[in-house]
Short mmCIF file of C-alpha atoms and ligand atoms in Angstrom, two decimals:
data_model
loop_
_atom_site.label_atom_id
_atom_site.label_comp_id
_atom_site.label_asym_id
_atom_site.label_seq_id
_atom_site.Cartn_x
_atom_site.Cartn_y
_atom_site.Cartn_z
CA UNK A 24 0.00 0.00 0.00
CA UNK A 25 1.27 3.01 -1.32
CA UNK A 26 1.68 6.00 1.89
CA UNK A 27 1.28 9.75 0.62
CA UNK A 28 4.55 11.53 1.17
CA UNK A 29 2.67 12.98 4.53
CA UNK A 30 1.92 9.67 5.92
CA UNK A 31 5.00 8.62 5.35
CA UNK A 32 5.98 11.20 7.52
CA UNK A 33 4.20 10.61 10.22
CA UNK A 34 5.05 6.78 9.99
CA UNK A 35 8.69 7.57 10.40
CA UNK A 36 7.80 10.56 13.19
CA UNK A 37 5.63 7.42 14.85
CA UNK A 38 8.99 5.22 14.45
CA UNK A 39 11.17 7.45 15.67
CA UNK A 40 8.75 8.71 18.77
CA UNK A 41 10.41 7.56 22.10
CA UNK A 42 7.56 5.44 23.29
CA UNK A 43 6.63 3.20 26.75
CA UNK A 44 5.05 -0.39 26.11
CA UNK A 45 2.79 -1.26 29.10
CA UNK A 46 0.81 -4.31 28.15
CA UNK A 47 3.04 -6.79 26.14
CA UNK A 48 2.53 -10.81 26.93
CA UNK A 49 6.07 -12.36 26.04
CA UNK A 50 4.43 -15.34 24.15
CA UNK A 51 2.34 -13.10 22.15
CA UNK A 52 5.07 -10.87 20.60
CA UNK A 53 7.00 -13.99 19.18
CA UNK A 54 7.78 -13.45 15.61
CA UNK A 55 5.83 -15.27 13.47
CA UNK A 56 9.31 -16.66 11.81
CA UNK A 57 10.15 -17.81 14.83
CA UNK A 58 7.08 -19.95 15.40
CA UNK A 59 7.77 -21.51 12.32
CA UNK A 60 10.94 -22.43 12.85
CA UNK A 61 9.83 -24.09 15.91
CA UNK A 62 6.68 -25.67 14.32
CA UNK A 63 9.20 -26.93 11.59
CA UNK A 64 11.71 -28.65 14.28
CA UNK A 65 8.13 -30.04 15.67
CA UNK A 66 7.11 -31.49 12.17
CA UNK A 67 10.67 -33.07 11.53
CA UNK A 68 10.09 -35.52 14.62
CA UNK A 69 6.08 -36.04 13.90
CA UNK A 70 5.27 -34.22 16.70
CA UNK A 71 2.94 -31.79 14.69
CA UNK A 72 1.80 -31.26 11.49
CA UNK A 73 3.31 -27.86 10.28
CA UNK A 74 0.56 -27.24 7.53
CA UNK A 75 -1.94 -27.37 10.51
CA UNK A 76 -0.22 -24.87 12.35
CA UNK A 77 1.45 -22.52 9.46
CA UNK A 78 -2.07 -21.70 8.58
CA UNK A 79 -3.22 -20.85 12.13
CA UNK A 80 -0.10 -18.78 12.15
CA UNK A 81 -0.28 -16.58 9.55
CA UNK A 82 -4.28 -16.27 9.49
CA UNK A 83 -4.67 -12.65 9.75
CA UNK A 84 -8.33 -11.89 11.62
CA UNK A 85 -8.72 -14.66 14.44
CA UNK A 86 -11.12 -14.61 16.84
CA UNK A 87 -10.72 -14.22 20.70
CA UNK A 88 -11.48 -17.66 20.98
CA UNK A 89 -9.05 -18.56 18.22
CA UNK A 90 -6.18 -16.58 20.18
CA UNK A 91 -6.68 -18.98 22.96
CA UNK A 92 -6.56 -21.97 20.80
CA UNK A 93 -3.14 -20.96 19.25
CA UNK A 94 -1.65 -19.71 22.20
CA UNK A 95 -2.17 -23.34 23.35
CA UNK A 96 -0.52 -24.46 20.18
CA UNK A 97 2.19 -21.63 21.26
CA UNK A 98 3.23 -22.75 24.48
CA UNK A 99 3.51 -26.28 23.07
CA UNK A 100 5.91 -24.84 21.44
CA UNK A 101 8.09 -22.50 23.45
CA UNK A 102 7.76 -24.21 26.83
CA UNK A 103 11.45 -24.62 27.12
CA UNK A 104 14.13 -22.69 29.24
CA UNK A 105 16.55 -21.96 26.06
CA UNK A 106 13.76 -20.70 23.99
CA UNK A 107 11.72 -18.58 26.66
CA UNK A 108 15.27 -17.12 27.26
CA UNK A 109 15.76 -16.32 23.18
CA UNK A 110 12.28 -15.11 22.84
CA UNK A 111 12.58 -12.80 25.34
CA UNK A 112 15.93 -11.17 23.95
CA UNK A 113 14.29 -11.35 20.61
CA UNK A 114 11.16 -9.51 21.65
CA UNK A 115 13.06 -6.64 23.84
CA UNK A 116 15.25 -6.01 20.40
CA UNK A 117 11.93 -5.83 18.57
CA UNK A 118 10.85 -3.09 20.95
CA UNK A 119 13.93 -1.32 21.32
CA UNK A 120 14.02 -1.06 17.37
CA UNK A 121 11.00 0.64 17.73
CA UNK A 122 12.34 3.43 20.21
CA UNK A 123 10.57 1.58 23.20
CA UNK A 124 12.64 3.23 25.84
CA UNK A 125 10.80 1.51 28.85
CA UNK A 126 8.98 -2.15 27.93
CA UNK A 127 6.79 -3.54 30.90
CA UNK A 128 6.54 -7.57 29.61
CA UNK A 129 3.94 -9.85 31.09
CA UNK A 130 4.24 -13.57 30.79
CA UNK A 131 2.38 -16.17 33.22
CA UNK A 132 5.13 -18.89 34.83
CA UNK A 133 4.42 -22.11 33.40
CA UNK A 134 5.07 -25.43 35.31
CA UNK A 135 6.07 -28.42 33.26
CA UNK A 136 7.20 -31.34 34.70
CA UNK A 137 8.22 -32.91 31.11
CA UNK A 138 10.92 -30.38 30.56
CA UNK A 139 11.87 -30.16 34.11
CA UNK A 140 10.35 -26.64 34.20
CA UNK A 141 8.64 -24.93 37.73
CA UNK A 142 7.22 -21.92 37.72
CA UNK A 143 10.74 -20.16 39.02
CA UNK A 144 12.65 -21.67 36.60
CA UNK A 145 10.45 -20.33 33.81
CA UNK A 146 10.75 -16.70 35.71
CA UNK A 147 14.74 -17.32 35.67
CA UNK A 148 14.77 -18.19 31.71
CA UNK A 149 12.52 -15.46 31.21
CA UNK A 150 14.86 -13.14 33.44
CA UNK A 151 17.78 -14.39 31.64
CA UNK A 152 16.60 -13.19 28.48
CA UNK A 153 16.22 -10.14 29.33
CA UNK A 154 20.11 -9.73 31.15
CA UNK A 155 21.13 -11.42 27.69
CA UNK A 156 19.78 -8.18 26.12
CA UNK A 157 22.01 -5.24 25.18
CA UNK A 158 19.17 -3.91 23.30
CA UNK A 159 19.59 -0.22 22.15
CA UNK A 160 17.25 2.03 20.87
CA UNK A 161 18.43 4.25 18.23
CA UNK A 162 18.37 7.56 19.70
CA UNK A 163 20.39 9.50 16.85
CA UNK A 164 16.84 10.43 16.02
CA UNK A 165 16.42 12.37 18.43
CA UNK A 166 19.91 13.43 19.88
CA UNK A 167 18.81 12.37 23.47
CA UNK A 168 21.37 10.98 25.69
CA UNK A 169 21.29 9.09 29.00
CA UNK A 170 23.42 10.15 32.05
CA UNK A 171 25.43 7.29 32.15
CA UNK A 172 26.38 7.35 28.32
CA UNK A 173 27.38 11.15 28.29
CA UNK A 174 27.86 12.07 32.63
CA UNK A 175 30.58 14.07 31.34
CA UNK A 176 29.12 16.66 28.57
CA UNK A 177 25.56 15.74 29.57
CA UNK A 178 24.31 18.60 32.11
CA UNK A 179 20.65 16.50 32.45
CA UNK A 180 18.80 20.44 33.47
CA UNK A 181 19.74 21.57 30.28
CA UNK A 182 17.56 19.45 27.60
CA UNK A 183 19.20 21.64 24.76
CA UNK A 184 22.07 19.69 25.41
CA UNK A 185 23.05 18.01 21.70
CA UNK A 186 24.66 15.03 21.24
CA UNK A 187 26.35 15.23 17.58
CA UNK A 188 27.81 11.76 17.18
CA UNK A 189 25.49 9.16 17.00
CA UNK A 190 23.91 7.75 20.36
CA UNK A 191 22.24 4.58 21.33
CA UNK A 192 20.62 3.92 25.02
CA UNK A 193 19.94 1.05 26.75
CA UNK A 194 16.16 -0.25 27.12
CA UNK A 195 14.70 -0.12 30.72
CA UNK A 196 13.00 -3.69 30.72
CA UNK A 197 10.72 -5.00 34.06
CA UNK A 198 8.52 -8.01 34.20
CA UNK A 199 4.64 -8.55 35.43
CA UNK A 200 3.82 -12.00 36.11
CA UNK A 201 0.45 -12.86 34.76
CA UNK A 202 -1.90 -15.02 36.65
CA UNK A 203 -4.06 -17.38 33.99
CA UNK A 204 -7.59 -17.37 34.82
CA UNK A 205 -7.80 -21.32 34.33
CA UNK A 206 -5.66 -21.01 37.43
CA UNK A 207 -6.76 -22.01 40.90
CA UNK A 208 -6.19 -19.91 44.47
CA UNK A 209 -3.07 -21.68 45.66
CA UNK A 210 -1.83 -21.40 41.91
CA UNK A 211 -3.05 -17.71 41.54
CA UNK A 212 -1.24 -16.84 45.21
CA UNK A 213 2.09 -18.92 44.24
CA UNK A 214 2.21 -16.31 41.53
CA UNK A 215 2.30 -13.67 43.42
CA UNK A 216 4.23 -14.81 46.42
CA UNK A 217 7.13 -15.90 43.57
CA UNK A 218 6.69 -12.33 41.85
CA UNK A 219 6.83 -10.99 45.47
CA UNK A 220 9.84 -12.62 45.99
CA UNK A 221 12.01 -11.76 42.92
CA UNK A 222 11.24 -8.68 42.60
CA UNK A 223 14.11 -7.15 43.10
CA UNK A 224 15.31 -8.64 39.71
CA UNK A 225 13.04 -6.51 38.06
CA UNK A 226 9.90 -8.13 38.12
CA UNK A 227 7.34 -5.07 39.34
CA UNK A 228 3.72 -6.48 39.47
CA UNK A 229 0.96 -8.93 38.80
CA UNK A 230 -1.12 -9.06 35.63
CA UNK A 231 -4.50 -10.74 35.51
CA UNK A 232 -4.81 -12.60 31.92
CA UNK A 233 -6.36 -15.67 30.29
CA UNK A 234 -9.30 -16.58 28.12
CA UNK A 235 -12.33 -14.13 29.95
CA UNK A 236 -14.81 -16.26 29.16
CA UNK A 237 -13.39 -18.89 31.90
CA UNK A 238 -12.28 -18.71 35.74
CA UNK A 239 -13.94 -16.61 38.29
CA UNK A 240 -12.95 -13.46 40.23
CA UNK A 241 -13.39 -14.70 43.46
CA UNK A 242 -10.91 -17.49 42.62
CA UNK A 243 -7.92 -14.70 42.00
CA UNK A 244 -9.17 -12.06 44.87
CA UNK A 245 -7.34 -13.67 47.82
CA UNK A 246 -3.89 -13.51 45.61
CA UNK A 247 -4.33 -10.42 43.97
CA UNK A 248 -5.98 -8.63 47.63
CA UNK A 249 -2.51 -10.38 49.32
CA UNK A 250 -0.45 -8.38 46.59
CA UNK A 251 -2.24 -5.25 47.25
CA UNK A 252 -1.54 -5.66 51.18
CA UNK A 253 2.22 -5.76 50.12
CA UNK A 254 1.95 -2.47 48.20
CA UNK A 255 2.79 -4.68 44.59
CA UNK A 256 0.94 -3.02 41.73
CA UNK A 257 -1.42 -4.99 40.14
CA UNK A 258 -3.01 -5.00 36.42
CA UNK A 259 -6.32 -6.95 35.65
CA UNK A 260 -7.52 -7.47 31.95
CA UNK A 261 -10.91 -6.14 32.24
CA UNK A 262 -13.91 -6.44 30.39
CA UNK A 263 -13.00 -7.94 27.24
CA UNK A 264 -16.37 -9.71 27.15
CA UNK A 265 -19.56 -8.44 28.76
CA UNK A 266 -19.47 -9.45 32.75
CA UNK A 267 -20.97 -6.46 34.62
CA UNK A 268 -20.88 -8.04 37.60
CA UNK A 269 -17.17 -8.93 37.29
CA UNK A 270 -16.20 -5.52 36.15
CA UNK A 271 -18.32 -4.22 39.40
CA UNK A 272 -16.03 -6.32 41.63
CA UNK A 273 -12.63 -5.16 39.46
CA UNK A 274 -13.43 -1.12 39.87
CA UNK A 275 -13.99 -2.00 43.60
CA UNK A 276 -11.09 -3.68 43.98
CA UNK A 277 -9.47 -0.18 42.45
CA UNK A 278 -6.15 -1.99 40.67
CA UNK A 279 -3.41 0.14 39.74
CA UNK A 280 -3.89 -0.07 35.99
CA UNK A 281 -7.02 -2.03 33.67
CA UNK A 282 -6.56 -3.66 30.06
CA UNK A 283 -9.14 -3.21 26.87
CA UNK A 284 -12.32 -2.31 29.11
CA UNK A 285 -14.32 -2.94 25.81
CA UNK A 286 -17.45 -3.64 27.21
CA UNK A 287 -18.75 -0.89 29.93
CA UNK A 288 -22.26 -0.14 30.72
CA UNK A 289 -23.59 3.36 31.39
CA UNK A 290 -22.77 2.47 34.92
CA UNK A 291 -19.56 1.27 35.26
CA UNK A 292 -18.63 3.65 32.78
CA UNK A 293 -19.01 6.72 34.83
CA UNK A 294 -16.97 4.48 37.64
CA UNK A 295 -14.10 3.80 35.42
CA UNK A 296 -14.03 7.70 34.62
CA UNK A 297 -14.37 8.58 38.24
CA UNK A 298 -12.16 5.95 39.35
CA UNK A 299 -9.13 7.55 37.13
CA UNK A 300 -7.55 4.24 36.54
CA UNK A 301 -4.79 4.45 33.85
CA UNK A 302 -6.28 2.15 30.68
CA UNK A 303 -3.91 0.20 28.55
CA UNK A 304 -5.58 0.76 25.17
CA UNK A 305 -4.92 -2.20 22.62
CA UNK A 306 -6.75 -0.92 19.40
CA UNK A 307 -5.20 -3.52 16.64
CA UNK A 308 -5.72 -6.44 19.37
CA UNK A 309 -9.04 -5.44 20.30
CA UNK A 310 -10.64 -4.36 16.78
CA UNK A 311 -8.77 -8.28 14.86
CA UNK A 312 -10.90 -10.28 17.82
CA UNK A 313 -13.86 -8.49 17.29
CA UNK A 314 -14.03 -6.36 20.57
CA UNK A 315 -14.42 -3.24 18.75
CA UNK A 316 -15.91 -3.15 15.45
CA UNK A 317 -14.06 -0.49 13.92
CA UNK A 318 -11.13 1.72 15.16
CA UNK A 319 -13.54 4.70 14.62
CA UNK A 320 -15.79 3.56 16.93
CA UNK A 321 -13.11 2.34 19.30
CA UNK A 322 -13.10 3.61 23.16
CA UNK A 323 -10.06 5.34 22.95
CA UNK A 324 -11.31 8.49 21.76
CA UNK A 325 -14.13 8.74 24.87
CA UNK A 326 -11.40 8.50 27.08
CA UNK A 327 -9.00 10.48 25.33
CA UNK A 328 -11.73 13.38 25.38
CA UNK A 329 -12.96 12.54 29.28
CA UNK A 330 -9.40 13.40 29.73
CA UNK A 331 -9.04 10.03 31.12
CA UNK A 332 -5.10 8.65 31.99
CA UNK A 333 -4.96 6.14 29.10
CA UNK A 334 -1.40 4.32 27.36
CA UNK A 335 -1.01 2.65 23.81
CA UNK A 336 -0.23 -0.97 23.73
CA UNK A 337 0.06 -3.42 21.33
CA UNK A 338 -1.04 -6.70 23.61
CA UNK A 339 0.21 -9.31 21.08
CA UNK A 340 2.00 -8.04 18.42
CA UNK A 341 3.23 -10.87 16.84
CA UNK A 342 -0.45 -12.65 16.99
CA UNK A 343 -2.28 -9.35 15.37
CA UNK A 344 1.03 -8.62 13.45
CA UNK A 345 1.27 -4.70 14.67
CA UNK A 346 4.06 -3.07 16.04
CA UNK A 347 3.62 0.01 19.28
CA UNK A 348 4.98 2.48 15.95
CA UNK A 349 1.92 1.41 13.86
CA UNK A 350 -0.59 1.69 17.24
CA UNK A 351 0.80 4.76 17.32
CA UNK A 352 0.22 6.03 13.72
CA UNK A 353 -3.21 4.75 14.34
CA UNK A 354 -3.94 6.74 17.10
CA UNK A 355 -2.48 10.32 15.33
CA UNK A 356 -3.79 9.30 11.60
CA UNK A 357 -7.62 8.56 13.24
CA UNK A 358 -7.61 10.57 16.60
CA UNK A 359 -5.12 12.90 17.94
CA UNK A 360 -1.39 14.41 16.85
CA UNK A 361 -0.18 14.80 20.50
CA UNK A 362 1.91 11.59 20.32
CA UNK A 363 4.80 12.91 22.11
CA UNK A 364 2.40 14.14 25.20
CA UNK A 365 0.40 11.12 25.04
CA UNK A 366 3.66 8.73 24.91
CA UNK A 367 5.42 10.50 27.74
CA UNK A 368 2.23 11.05 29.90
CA UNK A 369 2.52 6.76 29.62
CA UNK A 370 5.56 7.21 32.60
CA UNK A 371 3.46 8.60 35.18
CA UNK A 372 1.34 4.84 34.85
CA UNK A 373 4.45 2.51 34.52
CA UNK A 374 5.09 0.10 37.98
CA UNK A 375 8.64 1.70 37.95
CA UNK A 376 10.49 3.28 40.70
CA UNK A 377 10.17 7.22 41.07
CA UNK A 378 14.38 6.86 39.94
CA UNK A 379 13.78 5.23 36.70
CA UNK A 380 10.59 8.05 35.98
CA UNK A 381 12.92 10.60 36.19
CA UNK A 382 15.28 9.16 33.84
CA UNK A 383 12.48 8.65 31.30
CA UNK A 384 11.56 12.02 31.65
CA UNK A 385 14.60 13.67 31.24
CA UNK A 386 14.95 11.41 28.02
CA UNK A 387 11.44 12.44 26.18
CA UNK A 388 12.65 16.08 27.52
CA UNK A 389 15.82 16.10 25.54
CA UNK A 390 13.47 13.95 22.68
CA UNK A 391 11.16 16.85 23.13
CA UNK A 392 13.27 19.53 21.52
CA UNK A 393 14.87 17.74 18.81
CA UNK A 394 12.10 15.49 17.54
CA UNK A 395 10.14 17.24 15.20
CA UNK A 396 7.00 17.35 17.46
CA UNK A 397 4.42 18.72 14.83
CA UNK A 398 3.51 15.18 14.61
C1 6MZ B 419 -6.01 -11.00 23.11
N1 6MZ B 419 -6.40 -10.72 24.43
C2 6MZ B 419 -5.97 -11.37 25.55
N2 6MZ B 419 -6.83 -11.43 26.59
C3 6MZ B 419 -6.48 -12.10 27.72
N3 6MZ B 419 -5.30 -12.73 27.88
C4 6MZ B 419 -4.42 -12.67 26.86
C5 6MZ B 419 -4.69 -11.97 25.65
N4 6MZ B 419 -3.61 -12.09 24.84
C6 6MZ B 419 -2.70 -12.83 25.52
N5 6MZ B 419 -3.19 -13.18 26.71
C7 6MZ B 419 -2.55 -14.03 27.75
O1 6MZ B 419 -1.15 -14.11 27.47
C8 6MZ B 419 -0.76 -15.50 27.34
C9 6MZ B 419 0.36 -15.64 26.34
O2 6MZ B 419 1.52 -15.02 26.84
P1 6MZ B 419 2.40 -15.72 28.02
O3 6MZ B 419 2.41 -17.21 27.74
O4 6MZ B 419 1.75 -15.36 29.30
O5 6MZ B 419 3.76 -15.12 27.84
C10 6MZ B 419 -2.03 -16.19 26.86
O6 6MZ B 419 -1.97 -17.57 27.20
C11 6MZ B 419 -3.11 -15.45 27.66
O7 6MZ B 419 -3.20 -15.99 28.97
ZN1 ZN B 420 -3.55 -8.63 27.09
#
């Protein structure tokens, strides 16, 4: 598809944007080549037929209740220490590439006796990955520069500072651990007490996740109430499907950020606005299973205008093939231009320490007054 010379603009602008990735699951931004490789390995020894699987792969529009079924096929797949480890390095690159200066990634701790795998040891490949990483994000686009790349020259009050020579910086990477609604209580609260206890490796909350037509809130309340009473942010996919009693309970239980919300009556509307809970928006991922019929229509722009605290994600962007530049372009080609407001704004709703914030502010500061911020 051919891009006018202005779109192409703004594509590149969207590109080159430093941006903050909030709602990621690690087995949902696996590229597609990868899977195939896998699949092939898989179809070598008979375990699997590749045709079957190639076309569930690269089918484009797939329902929510086809997402489940091939992230089952998935974690066939990748349920292995050396390959959670590679997918995670591969997936931070793929962020950093896009300027992602600050990637939250989600991914629930899988237990499989087969491979020898507990839920910590799938934590420690996962965290593994991500100390594998020396991911960069290109930053010659926009001439910012991190303290601990230029402590000499840089004088971090002065954003006009200018770095000439090209510049890379490092992206900050922290983990949620998700807890699968299939799960039970003691499963949903050894999630948490595991997060709890690694979490000074950089793992800095609990995500709520899984197929929403299954499992019941009062199964993951003692957990996620027990996380709460430790002061450990929590994130809850919410209302993905109609449940009003379930998003009732989930306002209540006032979590520290809430995923989609596609389906709000009048109600629990006016809660969610009152409540000022941030929102991780997934248009792409929410419009390809059918949550949203069209991105004109989509929530984003009632809570945009309600002036409610809301952060583009891309969910699964190797499952709805999107990228957080092209979620992006979406939001300034259908709704707003304020990228570089909206994208920074994202800091104030990540789980990181008040450190960290401040480093990712001085860095969209400095990105500020280079980038070319008509966008
Ligand atoms: C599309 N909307 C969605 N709604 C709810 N949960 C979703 C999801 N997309 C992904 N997941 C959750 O993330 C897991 C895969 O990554 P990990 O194996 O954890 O890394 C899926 O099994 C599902 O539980
Ligand atoms: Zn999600």
């Amino acid at each position: 598809m051919m891009l006018e010379a202005g779109e192409e603009r703004l594509v590149r602008a969207c590109q080159r944007l430093p941006k903050v990735e909030l709602h990621a699951h690690l087995n949902g931004c696996i590229r597609p080549s990868l899977l195939l490789e896998l699949a092939e390995e898989r179809d070598i020894v008979g375990q699997l037929s590749l045709s079957d699987f190639k076309d569930v792969i690269l089918k484009e529009d797939r329902s929510l209740e086809e997402c489940f079924k091939l992230f089952a096929l998935i974690h066939i797949l990748t349920t292995d220490h050396g390959i959670i480890t590679r997918i995670t390095k591969e997936v931070i690159e793929d962020f950093a590439s896009e300027s992602v200066v600050y990637l939250e990634l989600r991914t629930t701790p899988k237990h499989n006796e087969k491979v020898g795998m507990s839920k910590r040891s799938y934590v420690e490949a996962v965290l593994a990955g991500i100390r594998a990483t020396d991911a960069a994000f290109p930053l010659e686009s926009f001439f910012a520069c991190e303290e601990k790349i230029c402590a000499s020259s840089a004088t971090m009050e002065t954003p006009n500072h200018r770095c000439d020579e090209k510049k890379i910086g490092r992206i900050h990477v922290r983990l949620l651990l998700s807890i699968d609604r299939r799960e039970s209580v003691e499963g949903a609260m050894e999630t948490v007490r595991l997060a709890w206890e690694m979490r000074h490796l950089g793992i800095v909350g609990i995500d709520l996740s899984g197929d929403p037509c299954i499992g019941d809130w009062k199964t993951f309340l003692p957990a996620l109430t027990w996380a709460k009473e430790q002061g450990f942010p929590v994130a809850l996919h919410c209302a993905e499907v109609p449940n009003p009693t379930e998003v009732e309970a989930m306002l209540a239980f006032r979590p520290d950020r809430l995923g989609h919300v596609c389906f709000l009556e009048d109600s629990e509307w006016s809660k969610l606005l009152t409540s000022g809970i941030p929102v991780e928006v997934c248009l792409t991922s929410n419009i390809r299973t059918n949550r949203v019929q069209s991105i004109e229509v989509h929530h984003f722009s009632a809570l945009y205008n309600a002036n409610h605290p809301v952060v583009i994600c891309t969910d699964d962007p190797g499952i709805f093939s999107t990228t957080i530049s092209r979620e992006y372009f979406l939001i300034a080609s259908h709704f707003v231009p304020e990228l570089l407001h909206l994208s920074k704004k994202a800091i104030d709703f990540t789980f990181a320490d008040e450190k960290l914030k401040k480093t990712l502010l001085r860095l969209f500061d400095q990105a500020e007054y280079v980038l070319d911020c008509n966008l």
